[in-house]
Amino acid sequence: FGFAAPNIQGMFGTPERFLGMVREGYKPVYRPREVEFRDIVELHGRPAQRVLIVGPDGRPVVAYYTMEQQPDGSWRHSRAERTRDRPFA
């Protein structure tokens, strides 16, 4: 939750609500067996971190975390997307 952009934090309000969404909708992110940070790509006109996540069931998923630069110069993720052929759940 601390690495989420203000728009994401505002949507969920509390770390607990955010974690609940991750727990239910993004199981590999909640309990990954393995995480591998890959290259930075452009997605929707913004930089995005490509991440390979191996879920608790052993299935690999590629996720894209769109990054947004904050007024203080730091970067936070503003959106998460998974590849269409490899769903999170």
mmCIF file as gemmi writes it, N, C-alpha and C atoms, coordinates in Angstrom:
data_model
loop_
_atom_site.group_PDB
_atom_site.id
_atom_site.type_symbol
_atom_site.label_atom_id
_atom_site.label_alt_id
_atom_site.label_comp_id
_atom_site.label_asym_id
_atom_site.label_entity_id
_atom_site.label_seq_id
_atom_site.pdbx_PDB_ins_code
_atom_site.Cartn_x
_atom_site.Cartn_y
_atom_site.Cartn_z
_atom_site.occupancy
_atom_site.B_iso_or_equiv
_atom_site.pdbx_formal_charge
_atom_site.auth_seq_id
_atom_site.auth_asym_id
_atom_site.pdbx_PDB_model_num
ATOM 1 N N . PHE Axp A 1 ? 0.829 -1.189 0 1 0 ? 1 A 1
ATOM 2 C CA . PHE Axp A 1 ? 0 0 0 1 0 ? 1 A 1
ATOM 3 C C . PHE Axp A 1 ? 0.872 1.25 0 1 0 ? 1 A 1
ATOM 4 N N . GLY Axp A 2 ? 2.003 1.171 0.662 1 0 ? 2 A 1
ATOM 5 C CA . GLY Axp A 2 ? 2.919 2.29 0.726 1 0 ? 2 A 1
ATOM 6 C C . GLY Axp A 2 ? 3.56 2.631 -0.604 1 0 ? 2 A 1
ATOM 7 N N . PHE Axp A 3 ? 3.619 1.664 -1.531 1 0 ? 3 A 1
ATOM 8 C CA . PHE Axp A 3 ? 4.197 1.907 -2.845 1 0 ? 3 A 1
ATOM 9 C C . PHE Axp A 3 ? 3.142 2.273 -3.884 1 0 ? 3 A 1
ATOM 10 N N . ALA Axp A 4 ? 1.889 2.305 -3.466 1 0 ? 4 A 1
ATOM 11 C CA . ALA Axp A 4 ? 0.794 2.638 -4.391 1 0 ? 4 A 1
ATOM 12 C C . ALA Axp A 4 ? 0.694 4.155 -4.55 1 0 ? 4 A 1
ATOM 13 N N . ALA Axp A 5 ? 0.338 4.576 -5.755 1 0 ? 5 A 1
ATOM 14 C CA . ALA Axp A 5 ? 0.137 5.998 -6.04 1 0 ? 5 A 1
ATOM 15 C C . ALA Axp A 5 ? -1.069 6.509 -5.253 1 0 ? 5 A 1
ATOM 16 N N . PRO Axp A 6 ? -1.147 7.819 -5.038 1 0 ? 6 A 1
ATOM 17 C CA . PRO Axp A 6 ? -2.261 8.38 -4.277 1 0 ? 6 A 1
ATOM 18 C C . PRO Axp A 6 ? -3.642 7.987 -4.815 1 0 ? 6 A 1
ATOM 19 N N . ASN Axp A 7 ? -3.792 7.838 -6.133 1 0 ? 7 A 1
ATOM 20 C CA . ASN Axp A 7 ? -5.104 7.447 -6.666 1 0 ? 7 A 1
ATOM 21 C C . ASN Axp A 7 ? -5.503 6.046 -6.2 1 0 ? 7 A 1
ATOM 22 N N . ILE Axp A 8 ? -4.555 5.147 -6.106 1 0 ? 8 A 1
ATOM 23 C CA . ILE Axp A 8 ? -4.835 3.786 -5.626 1 0 ? 8 A 1
ATOM 24 C C . ILE Axp A 8 ? -5.14 3.828 -4.127 1 0 ? 8 A 1
ATOM 25 N N . GLN Axp A 9 ? -4.332 4.554 -3.38 1 0 ? 9 A 1
ATOM 26 C CA . GLN Axp A 9 ? -4.57 4.668 -1.946 1 0 ? 9 A 1
ATOM 27 C C . GLN Axp A 9 ? -5.951 5.256 -1.675 1 0 ? 9 A 1
ATOM 28 N N . GLY Axp A 10 ? -6.336 6.248 -2.473 1 0 ? 10 A 1
ATOM 29 C CA . GLY Axp A 10 ? -7.64 6.871 -2.305 1 0 ? 10 A 1
ATOM 30 C C . GLY Axp A 10 ? -8.798 5.935 -2.607 1 0 ? 10 A 1
ATOM 31 N N . MET Axp A 11 ? -8.605 5.036 -3.588 1 0 ? 11 A 1
ATOM 32 C CA . MET Axp A 11 ? -9.665 4.083 -3.942 1 0 ? 11 A 1
ATOM 33 C C . MET Axp A 11 ? -9.955 3.113 -2.794 1 0 ? 11 A 1
ATOM 34 N N . PHE Axp A 12 ? -8.912 2.738 -2.044 1 0 ? 12 A 1
ATOM 35 C CA . PHE Axp A 12 ? -9.075 1.718 -1.009 1 0 ? 12 A 1
ATOM 36 C C . PHE Axp A 12 ? -9.115 2.289 0.402 1 0 ? 12 A 1
ATOM 37 N N . GLY Axp A 13 ? -8.516 3.431 0.607 1 0 ? 13 A 1
ATOM 38 C CA . GLY Axp A 13 ? -8.596 4.099 1.898 1 0 ? 13 A 1
ATOM 39 C C . GLY Axp A 13 ? -7.67 3.585 2.981 1 0 ? 13 A 1
ATOM 40 N N . THR Axp A 14 ? -7.603 2.275 3.147 1 0 ? 14 A 1
ATOM 41 C CA . THR Axp A 14 ? -6.765 1.701 4.204 1 0 ? 14 A 1
ATOM 42 C C . THR Axp A 14 ? -5.924 0.562 3.643 1 0 ? 14 A 1
ATOM 43 N N . PRO Axp A 15 ? -4.776 0.298 4.273 1 0 ? 15 A 1
ATOM 44 C CA . PRO Axp A 15 ? -3.967 -0.847 3.849 1 0 ? 15 A 1
ATOM 45 C C . PRO Axp A 15 ? -4.736 -2.166 3.959 1 0 ? 15 A 1
ATOM 46 N N . GLU Axp A 16 ? -5.6 -2.278 4.948 1 0 ? 16 A 1
ATOM 47 C CA . GLU Axp A 16 ? -6.355 -3.519 5.138 1 0 ? 16 A 1
ATOM 48 C C . GLU Axp A 16 ? -7.306 -3.789 3.97 1 0 ? 16 A 1
ATOM 49 N N . ARG Axp A 17 ? -7.987 -2.76 3.504 1 0 ? 17 A 1
ATOM 50 C CA . ARG Axp A 17 ? -8.902 -2.932 2.367 1 0 ? 17 A 1
ATOM 51 C C . ARG Axp A 17 ? -8.113 -3.26 1.099 1 0 ? 17 A 1
ATOM 52 N N . PHE Axp A 18 ? -6.973 -2.608 0.923 1 0 ? 18 A 1
ATOM 53 C CA . PHE Axp A 18 ? -6.114 -2.892 -0.231 1 0 ? 18 A 1
ATOM 54 C C . PHE Axp A 18 ? -5.632 -4.347 -0.182 1 0 ? 18 A 1
ATOM 55 N N . LEU Axp A 19 ? -5.18 -4.782 0.975 1 0 ? 19 A 1
ATOM 56 C CA . LEU Axp A 19 ? -4.707 -6.16 1.126 1 0 ? 19 A 1
ATOM 57 C C . LEU Axp A 19 ? -5.826 -7.157 0.863 1 0 ? 19 A 1
ATOM 58 N N . GLY Axp A 20 ? -7.033 -6.844 1.285 1 0 ? 20 A 1
ATOM 59 C CA . GLY Axp A 20 ? -8.17 -7.721 1.009 1 0 ? 20 A 1
ATOM 60 C C . GLY Axp A 20 ? -8.4 -7.893 -0.479 1 0 ? 20 A 1
ATOM 61 N N . MET Axp A 21 ? -8.279 -6.81 -1.242 1 0 ? 21 A 1
ATOM 62 C CA . MET Axp A 21 ? -8.432 -6.886 -2.69 1 0 ? 21 A 1
ATOM 63 C C . MET Axp A 21 ? -7.328 -7.75 -3.294 1 0 ? 21 A 1
ATOM 64 N N . VAL Axp A 22 ? -6.096 -7.562 -2.838 1 0 ? 22 A 1
ATOM 65 C CA . VAL Axp A 22 ? -4.974 -8.362 -3.348 1 0 ? 22 A 1
ATOM 66 C C . VAL Axp A 22 ? -5.182 -9.825 -2.998 1 0 ? 22 A 1
ATOM 67 N N . ARG Axp A 23 ? -5.571 -10.1 -1.777 1 0 ? 23 A 1
ATOM 68 C CA . ARG Axp A 23 ? -5.778 -11.478 -1.318 1 0 ? 23 A 1
ATOM 69 C C . ARG Axp A 23 ? -6.819 -12.204 -2.169 1 0 ? 23 A 1
ATOM 70 N N . GLU Axp A 24 ? -7.914 -11.513 -2.499 1 0 ? 24 A 1
ATOM 71 C CA . GLU Axp A 24 ? -9 -12.141 -3.253 1 0 ? 24 A 1
ATOM 72 C C . GLU Axp A 24 ? -8.775 -12.167 -4.758 1 0 ? 24 A 1
ATOM 73 N N . GLY Axp A 25 ? -8.222 -11.115 -5.311 1 0 ? 25 A 1
ATOM 74 C CA . GLY Axp A 25 ? -8.139 -11.007 -6.761 1 0 ? 25 A 1
ATOM 75 C C . GLY Axp A 25 ? -6.788 -11.282 -7.385 1 0 ? 25 A 1
ATOM 76 N N . TYR Axp A 26 ? -5.739 -11.3 -6.575 1 0 ? 26 A 1
ATOM 77 C CA . TYR Axp A 26 ? -4.379 -11.454 -7.103 1 0 ? 26 A 1
ATOM 78 C C . TYR Axp A 26 ? -3.605 -12.442 -6.233 1 0 ? 26 A 1
ATOM 79 N N . LYS Axp A 27 ? -4.088 -13.66 -6.153 1 0 ? 27 A 1
ATOM 80 C CA . LYS Axp A 27 ? -3.504 -14.66 -5.266 1 0 ? 27 A 1
ATOM 81 C C . LYS Axp A 27 ? -2.002 -14.876 -5.468 1 0 ? 27 A 1
ATOM 82 N N . PRO Axp A 28 ? -1.511 -14.922 -6.705 1 0 ? 28 A 1
ATOM 83 C CA . PRO Axp A 28 ? -0.062 -15.085 -6.855 1 0 ? 28 A 1
ATOM 84 C C . PRO Axp A 28 ? 0.744 -13.935 -6.247 1 0 ? 28 A 1
ATOM 85 N N . VAL Axp A 29 ? 0.187 -12.738 -6.251 1 0 ? 29 A 1
ATOM 86 C CA . VAL Axp A 29 ? 0.881 -11.595 -5.649 1 0 ? 29 A 1
ATOM 87 C C . VAL Axp A 29 ? 0.841 -11.699 -4.126 1 0 ? 29 A 1
ATOM 88 N N . TYR Axp A 30 ? -0.249 -12.191 -3.601 1 0 ? 30 A 1
ATOM 89 C CA . TYR Axp A 30 ? -0.408 -12.307 -2.154 1 0 ? 30 A 1
ATOM 90 C C . TYR Axp A 30 ? 0.507 -13.38 -1.564 1 0 ? 30 A 1
ATOM 91 N N . ARG Axp A 31 ? 0.599 -14.506 -2.215 1 0 ? 31 A 1
ATOM 92 C CA . ARG Axp A 31 ? 1.421 -15.616 -1.722 1 0 ? 31 A 1
ATOM 93 C C . ARG Axp A 31 ? 2.278 -16.197 -2.858 1 0 ? 31 A 1
ATOM 94 N N . PRO Axp A 32 ? 3.24 -15.443 -3.349 1 0 ? 32 A 1
ATOM 95 C CA . PRO Axp A 32 ? 4.043 -15.964 -4.455 1 0 ? 32 A 1
ATOM 96 C C . PRO Axp A 32 ? 5.062 -17 -3.993 1 0 ? 32 A 1
ATOM 97 N N . ARG Axp A 33 ? 5.343 -17.94 -4.883 1 0 ? 33 A 1
ATOM 98 C CA . ARG Axp A 33 ? 6.45 -18.87 -4.646 1 0 ? 33 A 1
ATOM 99 C C . ARG Axp A 33 ? 7.759 -18.207 -5.065 1 0 ? 33 A 1
ATOM 100 N N . GLU Axp A 34 ? 7.635 -17.378 -6.109 1 0 ? 34 A 1
ATOM 101 C CA . GLU Axp A 34 ? 8.833 -16.753 -6.676 1 0 ? 34 A 1
ATOM 102 C C . GLU Axp A 34 ? 8.432 -15.446 -7.35 1 0 ? 34 A 1
ATOM 103 N N . VAL Axp A 35 ? 9.329 -14.455 -7.296 1 0 ? 35 A 1
ATOM 104 C CA . VAL Axp A 35 ? 9.109 -13.169 -7.953 1 0 ? 35 A 1
ATOM 105 C C . VAL Axp A 35 ? 10.396 -12.787 -8.668 1 0 ? 35 A 1
ATOM 106 N N . GLU Axp A 36 ? 10.263 -12.41 -9.93 1 0 ? 36 A 1
ATOM 107 C CA . GLU Axp A 36 ? 11.43 -11.99 -10.722 1 0 ? 36 A 1
ATOM 108 C C . GLU Axp A 36 ? 11.1 -10.669 -11.411 1 0 ? 36 A 1
ATOM 109 N N . PHE Axp A 37 ? 11.813 -9.619 -11.037 1 0 ? 37 A 1
ATOM 110 C CA . PHE Axp A 37 ? 11.604 -8.317 -11.664 1 0 ? 37 A 1
ATOM 111 C C . PHE Axp A 37 ? 12.322 -8.316 -13.004 1 0 ? 37 A 1
ATOM 112 N N . ARG Axp A 38 ? 11.598 -7.971 -14.043 1 0 ? 38 A 1
ATOM 113 C CA . ARG Axp A 38 ? 12.155 -7.973 -15.389 1 0 ? 38 A 1
ATOM 114 C C . ARG Axp A 38 ? 12.349 -6.551 -15.877 1 0 ? 38 A 1
ATOM 115 N N . ASP Axp A 39 ? 12.234 -6.341 -17.168 1 0 ? 39 A 1
ATOM 116 C CA . ASP Axp A 39 ? 12.541 -5.051 -17.77 1 0 ? 39 A 1
ATOM 117 C C . ASP Axp A 39 ? 11.449 -4.011 -17.56 1 0 ? 39 A 1
ATOM 118 N N . ILE Axp A 40 ? 11.806 -2.765 -17.837 1 0 ? 40 A 1
ATOM 119 C CA . ILE Axp A 40 ? 10.845 -1.66 -17.836 1 0 ? 40 A 1
ATOM 120 C C . ILE Axp A 40 ? 10.374 -1.494 -19.278 1 0 ? 40 A 1
ATOM 121 N N . VAL Axp A 41 ? 9.064 -1.458 -19.457 1 0 ? 41 A 1
ATOM 122 C CA . VAL Axp A 41 ? 8.471 -1.301 -20.787 1 0 ? 41 A 1
ATOM 123 C C . VAL Axp A 41 ? 7.5 -0.118 -20.748 1 0 ? 41 A 1
ATOM 124 N N . GLU Axp A 42 ? 7.028 0.295 -21.906 1 0 ? 42 A 1
ATOM 125 C CA . GLU Axp A 42 ? 6.014 1.337 -21.949 1 0 ? 42 A 1
ATOM 126 C C . GLU Axp A 42 ? 4.65 0.693 -22.083 1 0 ? 42 A 1
ATOM 127 N N . LEU Axp A 43 ? 3.711 1.14 -21.257 1 0 ? 43 A 1
ATOM 128 C CA . LEU Axp A 43 ? 2.351 0.618 -21.266 1 0 ? 43 A 1
ATOM 129 C C . LEU Axp A 43 ? 1.407 1.796 -21.041 1 0 ? 43 A 1
ATOM 130 N N . HIS Axp A 44 ? 0.517 2.011 -21.98 1 0 ? 44 A 1
ATOM 131 C CA . HIS Axp A 44 ? -0.422 3.136 -21.897 1 0 ? 44 A 1
ATOM 132 C C . HIS Axp A 44 ? 0.304 4.477 -21.779 1 0 ? 44 A 1
ATOM 133 N N . GLY Axp A 45 ? 1.46 4.576 -22.443 1 0 ? 45 A 1
ATOM 134 C CA . GLY Axp A 45 ? 2.223 5.814 -22.448 1 0 ? 45 A 1
ATOM 135 C C . GLY Axp A 45 ? 3.013 6.088 -21.177 1 0 ? 45 A 1
ATOM 136 N N . ARG Axp A 46 ? 3.109 5.1 -20.304 1 0 ? 46 A 1
ATOM 137 C CA . ARG Axp A 46 ? 3.839 5.271 -19.04 1 0 ? 46 A 1
ATOM 138 C C . ARG Axp A 46 ? 4.83 4.125 -18.864 1 0 ? 46 A 1
ATOM 139 N N . PRO Axp A 47 ? 5.878 4.346 -18.075 1 0 ? 47 A 1
ATOM 140 C CA . PRO Axp A 47 ? 6.79 3.239 -17.79 1 0 ? 47 A 1
ATOM 141 C C . PRO Axp A 47 ? 6.096 2.201 -16.916 1 0 ? 47 A 1
ATOM 142 N N . ALA Axp A 48 ? 6.398 0.949 -17.183 1 0 ? 48 A 1
ATOM 143 C CA . ALA Axp A 48 ? 5.807 -0.147 -16.407 1 0 ? 48 A 1
ATOM 144 C C . ALA Axp A 48 ? 6.884 -1.181 -16.105 1 0 ? 48 A 1
ATOM 145 N N . GLN Axp A 49 ? 6.885 -1.669 -14.889 1 0 ? 49 A 1
ATOM 146 C CA . GLN Axp A 49 ? 7.794 -2.737 -14.474 1 0 ? 49 A 1
ATOM 147 C C . GLN Axp A 49 ? 7.151 -4.066 -14.808 1 0 ? 49 A 1
ATOM 148 N N . ARG Axp A 50 ? 7.845 -4.872 -15.59 1 0 ? 50 A 1
ATOM 149 C CA . ARG Axp A 50 ? 7.35 -6.211 -15.902 1 0 ? 50 A 1
ATOM 150 C C . ARG Axp A 50 ? 7.873 -7.162 -14.833 1 0 ? 50 A 1
ATOM 151 N N . VAL Axp A 51 ? 6.96 -7.962 -14.265 1 0 ? 51 A 1
ATOM 152 C CA . VAL Axp A 51 ? 7.309 -8.846 -13.154 1 0 ? 51 A 1
ATOM 153 C C . VAL Axp A 51 ? 6.778 -10.242 -13.44 1 0 ? 51 A 1
ATOM 154 N N . LEU Axp A 52 ? 7.645 -11.236 -13.316 1 0 ? 52 A 1
ATOM 155 C CA . LEU Axp A 52 ? 7.227 -12.635 -13.417 1 0 ? 52 A 1
ATOM 156 C C . LEU Axp A 52 ? 6.933 -13.113 -12.005 1 0 ? 52 A 1
ATOM 157 N N . ILE Axp A 53 ? 5.737 -13.632 -11.813 1 0 ? 53 A 1
ATOM 158 C CA . ILE Axp A 53 ? 5.312 -14.119 -10.497 1 0 ? 53 A 1
ATOM 159 C C . ILE Axp A 53 ? 4.891 -15.57 -10.653 1 0 ? 53 A 1
ATOM 160 N N . VAL Axp A 54 ? 5.433 -16.422 -9.806 1 0 ? 54 A 1
ATOM 161 C CA . VAL Axp A 54 ? 5.001 -17.817 -9.77 1 0 ? 54 A 1
ATOM 162 C C . VAL Axp A 54 ? 4.08 -17.94 -8.56 1 0 ? 54 A 1
ATOM 163 N N . GLY Axp A 55 ? 2.836 -18.293 -8.84 1 0 ? 55 A 1
ATOM 164 C CA . GLY Axp A 55 ? 1.825 -18.354 -7.795 1 0 ? 55 A 1
ATOM 165 C C . GLY Axp A 55 ? 1.944 -19.574 -6.916 1 0 ? 55 A 1
ATOM 166 N N . PRO Axp A 56 ? 1.108 -19.659 -5.9 1 0 ? 56 A 1
ATOM 167 C CA . PRO Axp A 56 ? 1.157 -20.789 -4.97 1 0 ? 56 A 1
ATOM 168 C C . PRO Axp A 56 ? 0.86 -22.13 -5.644 1 0 ? 56 A 1
ATOM 169 N N . ASP Axp A 57 ? 0.193 -22.075 -6.797 1 0 ? 57 A 1
ATOM 170 C CA . ASP Axp A 57 ? -0.105 -23.306 -7.541 1 0 ? 57 A 1
ATOM 171 C C . ASP Axp A 57 ? 1 -23.68 -8.521 1 0 ? 57 A 1
ATOM 172 N N . GLY Axp A 58 ? 2.081 -22.876 -8.57 1 0 ? 58 A 1
ATOM 173 C CA . GLY Axp A 58 ? 3.201 -23.161 -9.461 1 0 ? 58 A 1
ATOM 174 C C . GLY Axp A 58 ? 3.063 -22.572 -10.854 1 0 ? 58 A 1
ATOM 175 N N . ARG Axp A 59 ? 1.94 -21.928 -11.135 1 0 ? 59 A 1
ATOM 176 C CA . ARG Axp A 59 ? 1.735 -21.337 -12.462 1 0 ? 59 A 1
ATOM 177 C C . ARG Axp A 59 ? 2.379 -19.96 -12.545 1 0 ? 59 A 1
ATOM 178 N N . PRO Axp A 60 ? 3.128 -19.714 -13.643 1 0 ? 60 A 1
ATOM 179 C CA . PRO Axp A 60 ? 3.732 -18.391 -13.816 1 0 ? 60 A 1
ATOM 180 C C . PRO Axp A 60 ? 2.729 -17.392 -14.371 1 0 ? 60 A 1
ATOM 181 N N . VAL Axp A 61 ? 2.862 -16.155 -13.945 1 0 ? 61 A 1
ATOM 182 C CA . VAL Axp A 61 ? 2.027 -15.054 -14.397 1 0 ? 61 A 1
ATOM 183 C C . VAL Axp A 61 ? 2.949 -13.87 -14.652 1 0 ? 61 A 1
ATOM 184 N N . VAL Axp A 62 ? 2.707 -13.146 -15.733 1 0 ? 62 A 1
ATOM 185 C CA . VAL Axp A 62 ? 3.452 -11.919 -15.978 1 0 ? 62 A 1
ATOM 186 C C . VAL Axp A 62 ? 2.539 -10.75 -15.635 1 0 ? 62 A 1
ATOM 187 N N . ALA Axp A 63 ? 3.016 -9.877 -14.768 1 0 ? 63 A 1
ATOM 188 C CA . ALA Axp A 63 ? 2.26 -8.7 -14.362 1 0 ? 63 A 1
ATOM 189 C C . ALA Axp A 63 ? 3.019 -7.452 -14.783 1 0 ? 63 A 1
ATOM 190 N N . TYR Axp A 64 ? 2.273 -6.406 -15.068 1 0 ? 64 A 1
ATOM 191 C CA . TYR Axp A 64 ? 2.848 -5.112 -15.429 1 0 ? 64 A 1
ATOM 192 C C . TYR Axp A 64 ? 2.367 -4.088 -14.411 1 0 ? 64 A 1
ATOM 193 N N . TYR Axp A 65 ? 3.312 -3.445 -13.745 1 0 ? 65 A 1
ATOM 194 C CA . TYR Axp A 65 ? 2.996 -2.407 -12.769 1 0 ? 65 A 1
ATOM 195 C C . TYR Axp A 65 ? 3.33 -1.057 -13.388 1 0 ? 65 A 1
ATOM 196 N N . THR Axp A 66 ? 2.309 -0.319 -13.8 1 0 ? 66 A 1
ATOM 197 C CA . THR Axp A 66 ? 2.503 1.001 -14.38 1 0 ? 66 A 1
ATOM 198 C C . THR Axp A 66 ? 2.967 1.94 -13.279 1 0 ? 66 A 1
ATOM 199 N N . MET Axp A 67 ? 4.013 2.695 -13.584 1 0 ? 67 A 1
ATOM 200 C CA . MET Axp A 67 ? 4.625 3.575 -12.598 1 0 ? 67 A 1
ATOM 201 C C . MET Axp A 67 ? 4.274 5.031 -12.878 1 0 ? 67 A 1
ATOM 202 N N . GLU Axp A 68 ? 4.183 5.803 -11.797 1 0 ? 68 A 1
ATOM 203 C CA . GLU Axp A 68 ? 3.832 7.218 -11.9 1 0 ? 68 A 1
ATOM 204 C C . GLU Axp A 68 ? 4.783 8.014 -10.997 1 0 ? 68 A 1
ATOM 205 N N . GLN Axp A 69 ? 5.447 8.997 -11.588 1 0 ? 69 A 1
ATOM 206 C CA . GLN Axp A 69 ? 6.357 9.805 -10.79 1 0 ? 69 A 1
ATOM 207 C C . GLN Axp A 69 ? 5.577 10.803 -9.942 1 0 ? 69 A 1
ATOM 208 N N . GLN Axp A 70 ? 5.955 10.903 -8.681 1 0 ? 70 A 1
ATOM 209 C CA . GLN Axp A 70 ? 5.28 11.779 -7.732 1 0 ? 70 A 1
ATOM 210 C C . GLN Axp A 70 ? 5.964 13.15 -7.695 1 0 ? 70 A 1
ATOM 211 N N . PRO Axp A 71 ? 5.281 14.159 -7.183 1 0 ? 71 A 1
ATOM 212 C CA . PRO Axp A 71 ? 5.867 15.502 -7.12 1 0 ? 71 A 1
ATOM 213 C C . PRO Axp A 71 ? 7.216 15.552 -6.4 1 0 ? 71 A 1
ATOM 214 N N . ASP Axp A 72 ? 7.442 14.639 -5.445 1 0 ? 72 A 1
ATOM 215 C CA . ASP Axp A 72 ? 8.722 14.638 -4.722 1 0 ? 72 A 1
ATOM 216 C C . ASP Axp A 72 ? 9.82 13.89 -5.476 1 0 ? 72 A 1
ATOM 217 N N . GLY Axp A 73 ? 9.498 13.379 -6.692 1 0 ? 73 A 1
ATOM 218 C CA . GLY Axp A 73 ? 10.477 12.664 -7.507 1 0 ? 73 A 1
ATOM 219 C C . GLY Axp A 73 ? 10.459 11.157 -7.336 1 0 ? 73 A 1
ATOM 220 N N . SER Axp A 74 ? 9.761 10.656 -6.329 1 0 ? 74 A 1
ATOM 221 C CA . SER Axp A 74 ? 9.67 9.207 -6.121 1 0 ? 74 A 1
ATOM 222 C C . SER Axp A 74 ? 8.727 8.586 -7.15 1 0 ? 74 A 1
ATOM 223 N N . TRP Axp A 75 ? 8.79 7.256 -7.268 1 0 ? 75 A 1
ATOM 224 C CA . TRP Axp A 75 ? 7.927 6.52 -8.185 1 0 ? 75 A 1
ATOM 225 C C . TRP Axp A 75 ? 7.032 5.595 -7.387 1 0 ? 75 A 1
ATOM 226 N N . ARG Axp A 76 ? 5.755 5.535 -7.781 1 0 ? 76 A 1
ATOM 227 C CA . ARG Axp A 76 ? 4.795 4.618 -7.159 1 0 ? 76 A 1
ATOM 228 C C . ARG Axp A 76 ? 3.986 3.947 -8.252 1 0 ? 76 A 1
ATOM 229 N N . HIS Axp A 77 ? 3.46 2.78 -7.953 1 0 ? 77 A 1
ATOM 230 C CA . HIS Axp A 77 ? 2.671 2.097 -8.984 1 0 ? 77 A 1
ATOM 231 C C . HIS Axp A 77 ? 1.244 2.633 -8.983 1 0 ? 77 A 1
ATOM 232 N N . SER Axp A 78 ? 0.736 2.856 -10.196 1 0 ? 78 A 1
ATOM 233 C CA . SER Axp A 78 ? -0.592 3.439 -10.348 1 0 ? 78 A 1
ATOM 234 C C . SER Axp A 78 ? -1.594 2.465 -10.954 1 0 ? 78 A 1
ATOM 235 N N . ARG Axp A 79 ? -1.103 1.315 -11.359 1 0 ? 79 A 1
ATOM 236 C CA . ARG Axp A 79 ? -1.984 0.338 -12.005 1 0 ? 79 A 1
ATOM 237 C C . ARG Axp A 79 ? -1.244 -0.993 -12.099 1 0 ? 79 A 1
ATOM 238 N N . ALA Axp A 80 ? -1.97 -2.083 -12.001 1 0 ? 80 A 1
ATOM 239 C CA . ALA Axp A 80 ? -1.402 -3.417 -12.192 1 0 ? 80 A 1
ATOM 240 C C . ALA Axp A 80 ? -2.24 -4.141 -13.229 1 0 ? 80 A 1
ATOM 241 N N . GLU Axp A 81 ? -1.555 -4.765 -14.169 1 0 ? 81 A 1
ATOM 242 C CA . GLU Axp A 81 ? -2.247 -5.555 -15.202 1 0 ? 81 A 1
ATOM 243 C C . GLU Axp A 81 ? -1.537 -6.882 -15.347 1 0 ? 81 A 1
ATOM 244 N N . ARG Axp A 82 ? -2.302 -7.897 -15.685 1 0 ? 82 A 1
ATOM 245 C CA . ARG Axp A 82 ? -1.737 -9.219 -15.95 1 0 ? 82 A 1
ATOM 246 C C . ARG Axp A 82 ? -1.86 -9.529 -17.435 1 0 ? 82 A 1
ATOM 247 N N . THR Axp A 83 ? -1.072 -10.464 -17.893 1 0 ? 83 A 1
ATOM 248 C CA . THR Axp A 83 ? -1.208 -10.854 -19.291 1 0 ? 83 A 1
ATOM 249 C C . THR Axp A 83 ? -2.535 -11.567 -19.474 1 0 ? 83 A 1
ATOM 250 N N . ARG Axp A 84 ? -3.113 -11.426 -20.627 1 0 ? 84 A 1
ATOM 251 C CA . ARG Axp A 84 ? -4.435 -11.986 -20.895 1 0 ? 84 A 1
ATOM 252 C C . ARG Axp A 84 ? -4.454 -13.523 -20.857 1 0 ? 84 A 1
ATOM 253 N N . ASP Axp A 85 ? -3.372 -14.126 -21.322 1 0 ? 85 A 1
ATOM 254 C CA . ASP Axp A 85 ? -3.369 -15.573 -21.407 1 0 ? 85 A 1
ATOM 255 C C . ASP Axp A 85 ? -2.968 -16.251 -20.093 1 0 ? 85 A 1
ATOM 256 N N . ARG Axp A 86 ? -2.593 -15.468 -19.092 1 0 ? 86 A 1
ATOM 257 C CA . ARG Axp A 86 ? -2.184 -16.045 -17.816 1 0 ? 86 A 1
ATOM 258 C C . ARG Axp A 86 ? -2.843 -15.257 -16.688 1 0 ? 86 A 1
ATOM 259 N N . PRO Axp A 87 ? -4.075 -15.561 -16.348 1 0 ? 87 A 1
ATOM 260 C CA . PRO Axp A 87 ? -4.753 -14.786 -15.311 1 0 ? 87 A 1
ATOM 261 C C . PRO Axp A 87 ? -4.14 -15 -13.934 1 0 ? 87 A 1
ATOM 262 N N . PHE Axp A 88 ? -4.341 -14.037 -13.044 1 0 ? 88 A 1
ATOM 263 C CA . PHE Axp A 88 ? -3.849 -14.154 -11.672 1 0 ? 88 A 1
ATOM 264 C C . PHE Axp A 88 ? -4.607 -15.21 -10.888 1 0 ? 88 A 1
ATOM 265 N N . ALA Axp A 89 ? -5.913 -15.194 -10.969 1 0 ? 89 A 1
ATOM 266 C CA . ALA Axp A 89 ? -6.708 -16.055 -10.095 1 0 ? 89 A 1
ATOM 267 C C . ALA Axp A 89 ? -6.744 -17.488 -10.578 1 0 ? 89 A 1
